[in-house]
Every structure is written in structure tokens, then in C-alpha cells.
Tab-separated table of C-alpha atoms in Angstrom:
chain	number	residue	atom	x	y	z
A	1	MET	CA	-0.060	0.309	0.116
A	2	HIS	CA	2.669	2.137	-1.014
A	3	VAL	CA	1.548	5.190	-2.366
A	4	PRO	CA	4.116	7.950	-4.304
A	5	ASP	CA	4.341	11.463	-4.075
A	6	GLY	CA	1.724	12.883	-6.505
A	7	PHE	CA	-0.912	10.730	-6.096
A	8	LEU	CA	-2.643	12.364	-2.926
A	9	GLY	CA	-3.862	15.765	-2.967
A	10	PRO	CA	-3.271	18.333	-0.479
A	11	GLN	CA	-7.124	17.856	1.365
A	12	THR	CA	-6.138	14.302	1.904
A	13	TYR	CA	-2.865	14.270	3.028
A	14	VAL	CA	-3.236	17.401	5.361
A	15	SER	CA	-6.350	15.905	6.966
A	16	ALA	CA	-4.520	12.713	7.644
A	17	THR	CA	-1.378	14.829	8.839
A	18	VAL	CA	-3.709	16.701	11.218
A	19	VAL	CA	-5.607	13.320	12.831
A	20	GLY	CA	-2.213	11.379	12.594
A	21	ALA	CA	-0.569	14.260	14.699
A	22	GLY	CA	-2.540	13.623	17.500
A	23	LEU	CA	-2.701	9.235	17.427
A	24	TRP	CA	1.148	9.693	17.067
A	25	SER	CA	1.221	12.044	20.217
A	26	VAL	CA	-0.550	9.948	22.211
A	27	GLY	CA	0.908	6.105	20.775
A	28	ILE	CA	3.994	8.060	21.558
A	29	ALA	CA	3.732	8.907	25.206
A	30	ARG	CA	2.216	5.384	25.683
A	31	VAL	CA	5.028	3.304	23.672
A	32	ARG	CA	7.846	5.427	26.336
A	33	ARG	CA	5.725	3.704	28.878
A	34	GLN	CA	5.302	0.517	28.348
A	35	LEU	CA	9.418	0.079	26.389
A	36	ASP	CA	11.691	-1.214	28.888
A	37	ALA	CA	15.320	-2.658	28.589
A	38	VAL	CA	14.496	-5.752	27.520
A	39	ALA	CA	10.816	-5.410	25.262
A	40	LEU	CA	12.719	-2.266	23.158
A	41	PRO	CA	15.218	-4.610	21.553
A	42	ARG	CA	12.172	-7.006	20.486
A	43	VAL	CA	10.421	-4.578	19.168
A	44	GLY	CA	13.189	-3.494	17.251
A	45	VAL	CA	13.619	-6.924	15.544
A	46	LEU	CA	10.020	-7.433	14.614
A	47	THR	CA	9.831	-3.823	13.041
A	48	ALA	CA	12.916	-4.553	10.743
A	49	LEU	CA	11.148	-7.578	10.359
A	50	ALA	CA	7.811	-5.340	8.727
A	51	PHE	CA	10.558	-2.805	7.428
A	52	VAL	CA	11.551	-5.620	5.128
A	53	LEU	CA	8.366	-7.535	4.589
A	54	MET	CA	7.097	-4.111	3.228
A	55	MET	CA	9.768	-3.270	1.186
A	56	ILE	CA	8.861	-6.606	-1.307
A	57	SER	CA	5.966	-5.082	-2.908
A	58	ILE	CA	4.758	-5.177	-6.182
A	59	PRO	CA	2.624	-2.328	-7.895
A	60	ILE	CA	-0.719	-2.852	-9.249
A	61	PRO	CA	-2.423	-0.710	-11.955
A	62	GLY	CA	-5.331	0.501	-9.186
A	63	GLY	CA	-2.992	2.486	-7.879
A	64	SER	CA	-1.009	0.679	-5.186
A	65	THR	CA	1.487	-1.653	-4.095
A	66	VAL	CA	0.468	-5.125	-2.767
A	67	HIS	CA	3.252	-6.297	0.310
A	68	PHE	CA	3.409	-8.451	3.290
A	69	GLY	CA	3.068	-5.868	6.377
A	70	GLY	CA	4.014	-7.491	9.601
A	71	VAL	CA	1.446	-5.115	11.220
A	72	ALA	CA	-0.326	-8.095	13.212
A	73	LEU	CA	2.401	-9.690	14.287
A	74	LEU	CA	3.498	-6.302	15.688
A	75	ALA	CA	0.303	-5.629	17.270
A	76	LEU	CA	-0.271	-9.083	18.455
A	77	THR	CA	2.843	-9.164	20.558
A	78	PHE	CA	3.631	-5.956	21.854
A	79	GLY	CA	0.101	-4.117	21.255
A	80	GLY	CA	-1.789	-1.550	18.828
A	81	TRP	CA	-0.076	1.426	19.751
A	82	THR	CA	3.161	0.341	19.855
A	83	ALA	CA	2.659	-1.336	16.537
A	84	PHE	CA	0.943	1.794	15.133
A	85	VAL	CA	4.572	3.970	15.807
A	86	CYS	CA	6.894	1.503	14.521
A	87	ILE	CA	4.804	0.870	11.358
A	88	SER	CA	4.965	4.758	11.364
A	89	LEU	CA	8.192	4.624	11.504
A	90	VAL	CA	8.793	2.076	9.152
A	91	LEU	CA	7.067	3.703	6.864
A	92	LEU	CA	8.768	7.144	7.213
A	93	MET	CA	12.292	5.698	7.138
A	94	GLN	CA	11.351	3.799	3.913
A	95	ALA	CA	9.830	7.138	2.140
A	96	GLY	CA	13.149	8.740	3.573
A	97	LEU	CA	16.079	6.254	3.042
A	98	PHE	CA	14.657	4.391	-0.242
A	99	GLY	CA	11.948	6.703	-1.706
A	100	VAL	CA	9.583	3.828	-1.733
A	101	GLY	CA	6.039	5.857	-0.810
A	102	GLY	CA	5.677	9.392	-0.867
A	103	ILE	CA	6.778	11.550	2.400
A	104	THR	CA	3.227	13.055	1.533
A	105	SER	CA	1.464	9.588	1.717
A	106	VAL	CA	2.948	8.763	4.686
A	107	PRO	CA	0.589	9.911	6.996
A	108	VAL	CA	-2.522	8.045	5.202
A	109	ALA	CA	-0.561	5.154	4.920
A	110	ALA	CA	0.585	5.127	8.039
A	111	LEU	CA	-3.031	5.556	9.719
A	112	LEU	CA	-4.595	3.225	7.369
A	113	ILE	CA	-1.939	0.303	7.889
A	114	GLY	CA	-0.547	1.251	11.448
A	115	PHE	CA	-3.727	2.704	13.120
A	116	VAL	CA	-6.421	0.962	11.394
A	117	GLY	CA	-4.325	-2.616	10.611
A	118	ALA	CA	-3.106	-2.999	14.342
A	119	TRP	CA	-5.920	-2.228	15.813
A	120	THR	CA	-8.226	-4.563	13.538
A	121	ALA	CA	-6.037	-7.221	14.190
A	122	VAL	CA	-6.236	-7.075	18.320
A	123	ALA	CA	-9.770	-6.837	17.768
A	124	VAL	CA	-10.053	-9.927	15.334
A	125	HIS	CA	-8.031	-11.632	17.448
A	126	ARG	CA	-10.043	-11.188	20.641
A	127	LEU	CA	-13.476	-11.567	18.383
A	128	LEU	CA	-12.244	-15.049	17.114
A	129	ARG	CA	-10.441	-16.614	20.308
A	130	GLY	CA	-13.378	-19.121	20.961
A	131	LEU	CA	-12.947	-20.285	17.559
A	132	GLY	CA	-9.602	-21.530	18.210
A	133	ASP	CA	-6.077	-19.665	18.682
A	134	ARG	CA	-4.491	-20.373	15.086
A	135	VAL	CA	-8.247	-19.007	13.589
A	136	ALA	CA	-7.510	-15.743	15.540
A	137	LEU	CA	-4.233	-15.526	14.793
A	138	PHE	CA	-4.941	-16.224	10.685
A	139	GLY	CA	-8.027	-13.718	10.992
A	140	ALA	CA	-5.723	-11.227	13.125
A	141	GLY	CA	-3.442	-11.105	9.920
A	142	TRP	CA	-5.947	-11.452	7.121
A	143	PHE	CA	-7.859	-8.780	8.272
A	144	SER	CA	-5.191	-6.392	9.260
A	145	VAL	CA	-4.480	-6.356	5.797
A	146	VAL	CA	-7.879	-6.480	3.714
A	147	VAL	CA	-9.542	-3.288	5.823
A	148	PRO	CA	-6.694	-1.076	5.664
A	149	ALA	CA	-6.617	-2.112	1.769
A	150	ALA	CA	-10.288	-1.277	1.387
A	151	LEU	CA	-10.262	2.033	3.115
A	152	MET	CA	-7.085	2.850	1.011
A	153	ALA	CA	-8.902	1.942	-2.110
A	154	VAL	CA	-11.790	4.360	-0.487
A	155	VAL	CA	-9.022	7.331	-0.575
A	156	LEU	CA	-7.774	6.754	-3.770
A	157	GLY	CA	-10.716	6.243	-5.394
A	158	LEU	CA	-11.995	9.713	-4.239
A	159	GLN	CA	-9.544	11.490	-5.217
A	160	PRO	CA	-10.962	12.709	-8.877
A	161	ALA	CA	-13.852	13.776	-7.118
A	162	VAL	CA	-11.959	15.778	-3.967
A	163	ALA	CA	-9.224	17.038	-6.108
A	164	ALA	CA	-10.028	17.905	-10.052
A	165	GLY	CA	-8.877	20.784	-11.671
A	166	SER	CA	-11.243	23.792	-13.105
A	167	ASP	CA	-12.035	21.698	-16.593
A	168	GLY	CA	-13.302	18.345	-14.291
A	169	ARG	CA	-9.841	16.417	-14.644
A	170	PRO	CA	-8.291	15.065	-12.158
A	171	LEU	CA	-5.063	16.843	-10.654
A	172	PHE	CA	-3.753	13.773	-8.687
A	173	PHE	CA	-4.762	9.397	-8.808
A	174	PRO	CA	-7.322	9.472	-12.082
A	175	PHE	CA	-9.421	6.689	-11.130
A	176	GLY	CA	-12.512	6.460	-9.224
A	177	LEU	CA	-14.185	4.091	-7.172
A	178	ASP	CA	-15.167	1.476	-9.565
A	179	VAL	CA	-11.713	0.781	-10.484
A	180	THR	CA	-9.600	1.243	-7.364
A	181	LEU	CA	-12.124	-1.508	-5.055
A	182	THR	CA	-11.535	-3.940	-7.184
A	183	ALA	CA	-8.640	-3.294	-8.168
A	184	VAL	CA	-6.262	-2.715	-4.479
A	185	ILE	CA	-9.238	-5.215	-2.662
A	186	VAL	CA	-8.757	-8.243	-4.818
A	187	PRO	CA	-5.243	-8.657	-5.059
A	188	HIS	CA	-4.885	-7.720	-1.141
A	189	LEU	CA	-6.844	-10.665	-0.569
A	190	LEU	CA	-4.866	-13.432	-1.344
A	191	VAL	CA	-2.111	-11.512	0.387
A	192	GLY	CA	-3.993	-11.308	3.725
A	193	VAL	CA	-3.729	-15.330	3.186
A	194	GLY	CA	-0.202	-15.173	2.825
A	195	GLU	CA	-0.385	-12.767	5.952
A	196	GLY	CA	-2.508	-14.373	8.048
A	197	LEU	CA	-0.061	-17.475	7.910
A	198	LEU	CA	2.558	-15.528	8.227
A	199	THR	CA	1.084	-14.194	11.457
A	200	VAL	CA	0.380	-18.037	12.834
A	201	MET	CA	3.864	-19.245	11.879
A	202	MET	CA	5.852	-16.059	13.354
A	203	ILE	CA	3.414	-15.996	16.862
A	204	GLU	CA	4.491	-19.194	16.941
A	205	ALA	CA	7.826	-19.471	16.716
A	206	LEU	CA	7.802	-16.572	18.689
A	207	ARG	CA	6.094	-18.394	21.656
A	208	ARG	CA	8.543	-21.232	21.356
A	209	ILE	CA	11.453	-18.941	22.221
A	210	GLY	CA	9.508	-17.753	25.291
A	211	VAL	CA	7.861	-14.313	23.523
A	212	GLU	CA	4.562	-14.422	24.630
A	213	PRO	CA	1.914	-12.025	22.534
A	214	VAL	CA	0.425	-9.530	24.896
A	215	PRO	CA	-2.868	-10.705	26.967
A	216	ALA	CA	-6.249	-8.858	25.360
A	217	GLY	CA	-7.274	-5.988	27.467
A	218	GLY	CA	-3.583	-5.674	28.096
A	219	ARG	CA	-1.281	-4.101	27.561
A	220	ALA	CA	-1.877	-1.323	24.914
B	1	MET	CA	19.121	23.676	14.807
B	2	ARG	CA	19.814	23.837	11.238
B	3	HIS	CA	19.214	20.391	10.695
B	4	ARG	CA	15.963	20.821	12.221
B	5	LEU	CA	15.189	24.159	10.292
B	6	PHE	CA	16.348	22.113	6.973
B	7	VAL	CA	13.364	19.536	7.962
B	8	LEU	CA	11.064	21.981	8.035
B	9	ALA	CA	11.749	23.551	5.115
B	10	TYR	CA	11.305	20.410	3.275
B	11	LEU	CA	8.132	19.374	4.945
B	12	ALA	CA	6.342	22.682	3.986
B	13	THR	CA	7.964	21.832	0.539
B	14	ALA	CA	6.486	18.837	0.297
B	15	ILE	CA	2.873	19.877	1.323
B	16	GLY	CA	2.759	23.244	-0.619
B	17	SER	CA	3.909	21.072	-3.579
B	18	GLY	CA	0.083	19.518	-3.685
B	19	PHE	CA	-0.881	23.151	-4.720
B	20	VAL	CA	1.219	23.547	-7.956
B	21	HIS	CA	0.129	22.193	-10.686
B	22	ASP	CA	1.586	23.876	-14.071
B	23	PRO	CA	4.390	20.653	-15.464
B	24	TRP	CA	7.019	23.782	-16.127
B	25	VAL	CA	6.756	24.699	-12.174
B	26	LEU	CA	7.206	21.551	-11.640
B	27	ALA	CA	10.001	20.990	-13.981
B	28	ALA	CA	11.923	23.762	-12.723
B	29	ALA	CA	11.178	22.303	-9.793
B	30	ALA	CA	13.009	19.241	-10.177
B	31	GLY	CA	15.862	20.670	-11.937
B	32	VAL	CA	16.620	23.062	-8.791
B	33	VAL	CA	16.477	19.865	-6.876
B	34	LEU	CA	18.711	17.961	-9.103
B	35	VAL	CA	21.401	21.201	-9.130
B	36	LEU	CA	21.100	21.701	-5.365
B	37	ALA	CA	22.107	17.780	-5.023
B	38	GLY	CA	25.679	19.049	-6.900
B	39	ARG	CA	27.412	16.266	-7.619
B	40	GLU	CA	24.910	13.470	-6.112
B	41	ALA	CA	22.438	14.704	-8.916
B	42	GLY	CA	23.101	11.635	-11.048
B	43	ARG	CA	22.811	9.296	-8.358
B	44	ILE	CA	20.292	10.684	-6.298
B	45	ALA	CA	18.501	11.042	-9.602
B	46	ARG	CA	18.781	7.556	-10.796
B	47	ARG	CA	17.477	5.923	-7.471
B	48	ALA	CA	14.295	8.045	-7.795
B	49	VAL	CA	13.538	7.096	-10.869
B	50	LEU	CA	14.078	3.202	-9.811
B	51	ALA	CA	12.013	3.969	-6.575
B	52	VAL	CA	9.164	5.319	-8.472
B	53	GLY	CA	9.096	4.608	-11.652
B	54	LEU	CA	7.292	1.132	-11.528
B	55	PHE	CA	4.800	2.254	-9.261
B	56	VAL	CA	4.623	5.666	-11.700
B	57	ALA	CA	4.992	3.448	-14.730
B	58	THR	CA	2.051	1.265	-13.927
B	59	VAL	CA	-0.470	3.839	-12.991
B	60	THR	CA	0.518	5.912	-15.925
B	61	LEU	CA	-0.023	3.254	-18.600
B	62	ALA	CA	-3.548	2.100	-17.352
B	63	TYR	CA	-4.325	5.657	-17.496
B	64	ALA	CA	-3.182	6.401	-20.880
B	65	ALA	CA	-4.723	3.086	-21.990
B	66	PHE	CA	-7.978	3.622	-20.218
B	67	GLY	CA	-7.937	7.656	-21.636
B	68	TRP	CA	-7.318	6.089	-24.953
B	69	TRP	CA	-9.928	3.204	-24.842
B	70	ARG	CA	-12.298	5.922	-23.929
B	71	GLU	CA	-12.253	9.010	-25.222
B	72	GLY	CA	-9.491	8.637	-27.973
B	73	ALA	CA	-6.709	10.390	-26.301
B	74	VAL	CA	-4.083	10.778	-23.701
B	75	ASP	CA	-4.102	13.361	-20.606
B	76	THR	CA	-0.877	14.234	-21.506
B	77	ALA	CA	-0.900	17.102	-18.755
B	78	TRP	CA	-1.620	14.950	-16.134
B	79	ILE	CA	1.340	12.369	-16.941
B	80	LEU	CA	3.429	15.170	-16.894
B	81	ARG	CA	2.213	16.774	-13.988
B	82	THR	CA	2.169	13.241	-11.558
B	83	ASN	CA	5.987	12.091	-13.022
B	84	LEU	CA	7.604	15.439	-12.165
B	85	ARG	CA	5.923	15.966	-8.841
B	86	ALA	CA	6.671	11.993	-8.204
B	87	PHE	CA	10.152	12.073	-9.014
B	88	GLY	CA	10.864	15.857	-7.723
B	89	LEU	CA	9.598	15.216	-4.610
B	90	THR	CA	11.293	11.618	-4.264
B	91	ALA	CA	14.604	13.135	-5.260
B	92	LEU	CA	13.970	16.180	-3.038
B	93	THR	CA	13.833	13.731	-0.101
B	94	LEU	CA	16.482	11.667	-1.425
B	95	LEU	CA	18.485	15.043	-0.873
B	96	VAL	CA	17.716	16.088	2.356
B	97	VAL	CA	17.726	12.705	3.946
B	98	ALA	CA	21.735	12.885	1.988
B	99	ARG	CA	22.260	16.313	3.789
B	100	VAL	CA	20.254	16.101	7.326
B	101	ASP	CA	21.759	14.349	10.471
B	102	ALA	CA	19.060	12.547	11.695
B	103	ARG	CA	20.105	12.632	15.071
B	104	ARG	CA	20.395	16.446	14.740
B	105	ALA	CA	17.302	16.727	13.697
B	106	PHE	CA	15.220	14.348	16.077
B	107	ALA	CA	17.045	15.782	19.368
B	108	PRO	CA	14.212	17.171	20.952
B	109	TRP	CA	12.187	13.504	21.027
B	110	PRO	CA	15.237	11.379	22.553
B	111	GLY	CA	12.245	8.766	23.172
B	112	LEU	CA	11.860	8.586	19.229
B	113	LEU	CA	15.472	9.016	18.354
B	114	GLY	CA	16.470	5.618	20.438
B	115	LEU	CA	13.502	3.795	19.261
B	116	ILE	CA	14.567	4.484	15.489
B	117	THR	CA	18.579	4.303	16.615
B	118	VAL	CA	17.412	0.370	17.419
B	119	ILE	CA	15.220	-0.167	14.271
B	120	GLY	CA	18.430	0.802	12.229
B	121	ALA	CA	20.540	-1.553	14.283
B	122	GLN	CA	17.973	-4.363	13.873
B	123	LEU	CA	17.575	-3.824	10.193
B	124	ARG	CA	21.912	-4.210	9.622
B	125	LEU	CA	21.463	-7.123	11.917
B	126	LEU	CA	18.970	-8.752	9.794
B	127	GLN	CA	20.705	-7.928	6.758
B	128	ARG	CA	23.409	-9.435	7.818
B	129	GLU	CA	22.125	-12.515	9.042
B	130	LEU	CA	20.436	-12.652	5.547
B	131	GLU	CA	23.569	-12.328	3.694
B	132	ASP	CA	24.773	-15.283	5.438
B	133	TYR	CA	21.981	-17.410	5.195
B	134	ARG	CA	22.244	-16.853	1.213
B	135	LEU	CA	26.021	-17.390	1.417
B	136	GLY	CA	25.243	-20.148	3.204
B	137	LEU	CA	22.751	-21.436	0.825
B	138	ARG	CA	24.608	-20.676	-2.050
B	139	SER	CA	27.548	-22.665	-0.698
B	140	ARG	CA	25.598	-25.916	-0.217
B	141	THR	CA	24.060	-25.821	-3.893
B	142	HIS	CA	25.840	-26.742	-6.796
B	143	ARG	CA	24.039	-24.455	-9.247
B	144	ARG	CA	21.937	-21.119	-8.601
B	145	ALA	CA	18.516	-22.497	-6.443
B	146	ASN	CA	15.737	-21.965	-7.813
B	147	ALA	CA	12.926	-20.591	-6.106
B	148	ALA	CA	11.696	-23.756	-4.643
B	149	THR	CA	14.286	-24.207	-3.212
B	150	ALA	CA	15.346	-20.706	-1.993
B	151	ALA	CA	11.655	-20.971	-0.350
B	152	ARG	CA	12.378	-24.084	1.462
B	153	HIS	CA	15.553	-22.911	2.550
B	154	ALA	CA	13.819	-19.305	3.836
B	155	ALA	CA	10.824	-21.027	5.488
B	156	SER	CA	13.507	-23.788	7.344
B	157	GLY	CA	15.352	-20.966	8.385
B	158	GLY	CA	13.042	-18.685	9.199
B	159	ALA	CA	12.640	-19.410	12.816
B	160	HIS	CA	16.330	-19.929	13.397
B	161	LEU	CA	16.684	-16.521	12.033
B	162	LEU	CA	13.984	-15.179	14.199
B	163	GLY	CA	15.822	-16.529	17.378
B	164	ARG	CA	19.184	-15.404	16.454
B	165	ALA	CA	17.443	-11.858	15.896
B	166	LEU	CA	16.075	-11.953	19.286
B	167	HIS	CA	18.843	-13.296	20.770
B	168	ASP	CA	21.219	-10.390	19.357
B	169	ALA	CA	18.147	-8.385	20.476
B	170	ASP	CA	18.922	-9.289	24.307
B	171	GLU	CA	22.660	-8.532	23.918
B	172	ILE	CA	22.087	-5.462	22.759
B	173	ALA	CA	19.516	-4.332	25.786
B	174	LEU	CA	22.284	-5.551	27.967
B	175	ALA	CA	24.892	-3.661	26.429
B	176	MET	CA	22.361	-0.240	26.438
B	177	ARG	CA	22.150	-0.971	30.281
B	178	ALA	CA	25.695	-1.222	30.771
B	179	ARG	CA	25.843	1.999	29.327
B	180	GLY	CA	22.955	3.386	31.380
B	181	ALA	CA	20.242	4.135	28.889
B	182	TRP	CA	17.819	2.529	31.184
B	183	HIS	CA	17.792	4.178	35.123
B	184	ASP	CA	16.696	0.647	36.484
B	185	ARG	CA	14.961	0.743	39.540
B	186	GLY	CA	15.808	-1.285	42.777
């Protein structure tokens, strides 16, 4: 879901920056309280893993990219706020160091992938726990990709309506919802399967070496 | 202070660029970025094209084909505007990151700087582990490993890699504690 500069209008990225600023200040304060000498380097490991997973991305004609994210893994291991802050940093570092995803699209991507994705994973995991641990982990991974992708499709698809020139032609992303909803969501339905499997495998591997996910209703 | 001002000026430029739609102005701005890059202009231009080229080309070709099919014409102004804005801003980002000292720019937020440093360190370690693994696979296979072999190898080694990365993380935690990064109670 990396979107380069020039595809989102200022109406979108300025609004996202304003909303994001409030959430980042809350998130950073929570993370500062939560992370200690043991947790911080471990958060670093999983964030570095998310960085690598998100770098392997494939562009799709509907106006975005498909890639794994490791968002559910971070959210279920360290909590939604930590995942949000870490994914925001990953997106910022990818934009700055490699030019992957534009700096103007970082706030939108951070809100969708980091905030919505992380809290979707936490909520779905809690909802599906009764169906079994693996089902809950898989569901958390799948929804953590598909829900942000659907919202990104809406954001992109609204660009021709919210940012058009005086002649009615698009100034930024050119395709409407009729194209983006299909083009962005369908590939992510498949990527979500991979993300779900990855979440199950990685959480189980972490448990084997003694790193337990945060309890439901526990650390934020 | 200078580095923070650079970052603020860069952010203001990035936000302001969304209000400029004239392809000539965007082309001139991209030219200014390359001039400011000096000797690094070629490298930054190449990196910017590699970073956004595939994505922008995909959307541009899709939009051009869509316009041709629907209206029998291609919206060249949109193509120029979007390509120039994407290239110019990406080149500017790469230039600013090359010139600004992140430690000084983020100095007012030590917690965030600590997290960025740890993530950066873990990325280096992960890169080294993956390189070791790649070299190990190459030394054990006669020919270049095909995708299936590489995937099997990655799957079997994933848990081991994660374990090693977490072990390294614990070592880093001990080293940081020994250097007073945390003021432990008790």
C-alpha cells in the first residue's frame, strides 16, 4: 500500500497529518511508558522484519502496491499503539531512505496500515479467540491487510472527486472508486492469506522461544 | 537547529507541492533539486527513478490506455504533472536525507530517536543474517538455487533467524543497560 508523492491531493494528506499528529502524540507517550530494556530491542527486531516484508512490494494498476506487512505480528505481540508507532516509523524510513512511498502519503498510510491495521488485528484476534488460537491469529493477519486495503481503495478512488481541475480532469490519482475498489482489494484478499499464515507461523515461533503475545485487554 | 530547520523547510515544500499543477513549474522545481544535489545529482536521479518508476509507469500506462480506450486521447498534462511531481519530491526526499543529520534533527525527541536507532541497528543485523544465510545456501547448492529451493530454505531457516535476531536484541539490551540507557529501579 505504498503510494508515491503526487497521487494524493493536499485535502487528503493535510487532513491525515492533522489526525495523525494527535494519534502519534498519544502513541509515542504510550510506547515510552511501555518499552523497557527487554521490550525495546525486541520491538526493534519485529519492526525491522516488518520493514523488510514491506519493502518487497509489487505495484498494481489500481494505484497501490501489494506486500506483506507484519502489522498483526507487531500488534499482537506488543499492542496496537506500539504497532502503530513502529509501522509509522517504518513507512517514514522507507520513504526517506529508499523513496518507497511518498513523504506526503506517509500520514495516510500510517493511519491505514499502522493504526487501522493494528487495531483491526487486535479486535479480530479477541473476537475469534473462541474459534481456536490459530483461527484467531490467521483472522487477525488477514483482516489487518484487507481492511486497510479497502480503506486505501476508498481514499484513492475519492481523489478524482476531491481534487479535480477546473476542467473536471483529475489532478492527482486518476481512477475512481469503480476501478480502485476492485483493483486494490482483490489482490489484497490473496496477500491477506499469506499475511494470516505468516502471523500464525511467526507468533508460534515467538512463543517457542518465550516471547508471548500481549494478553487481550492488557498492554496497549 | 540548522538540521531541524532544513527538515521543516522540506516538509513545507512537500506539502506546498500539492498546490502546484503547472508541469513547467514542477519541471523547474525538479531541475532545482538536481542542481542543489551537485555531484550527487546523477545518483539521486537514478535512485528516485528506481524508487517510483515501476509504480508511476504502471499507473501512467493504465491511465493512458484507459483514456485512449474511453476518449481516444491521452491526458498528457496529467502524465507530465504526476510524473514530475513524483520524481521531484522523491529526489528532494533523498537529497534531504543525504544532507540532514537525523540525530540532530530528532534531538528534541530522544525516545523516538532511541527507537529509530534500535530499528536501524536491527535492520543492519537482519541484513547481515540474511546475507550469511544467502551465502550458506549458495555454498551448499551446486547451481543457482531455484525459487522453490530458496523458499524451502527460507521457511526452514526462518525460525532460526528469528531466534538469532532476538538473541542479538537481548545482547543489545544488556549493552544499552550497561551504558546507562535505562535508569532501572531497584
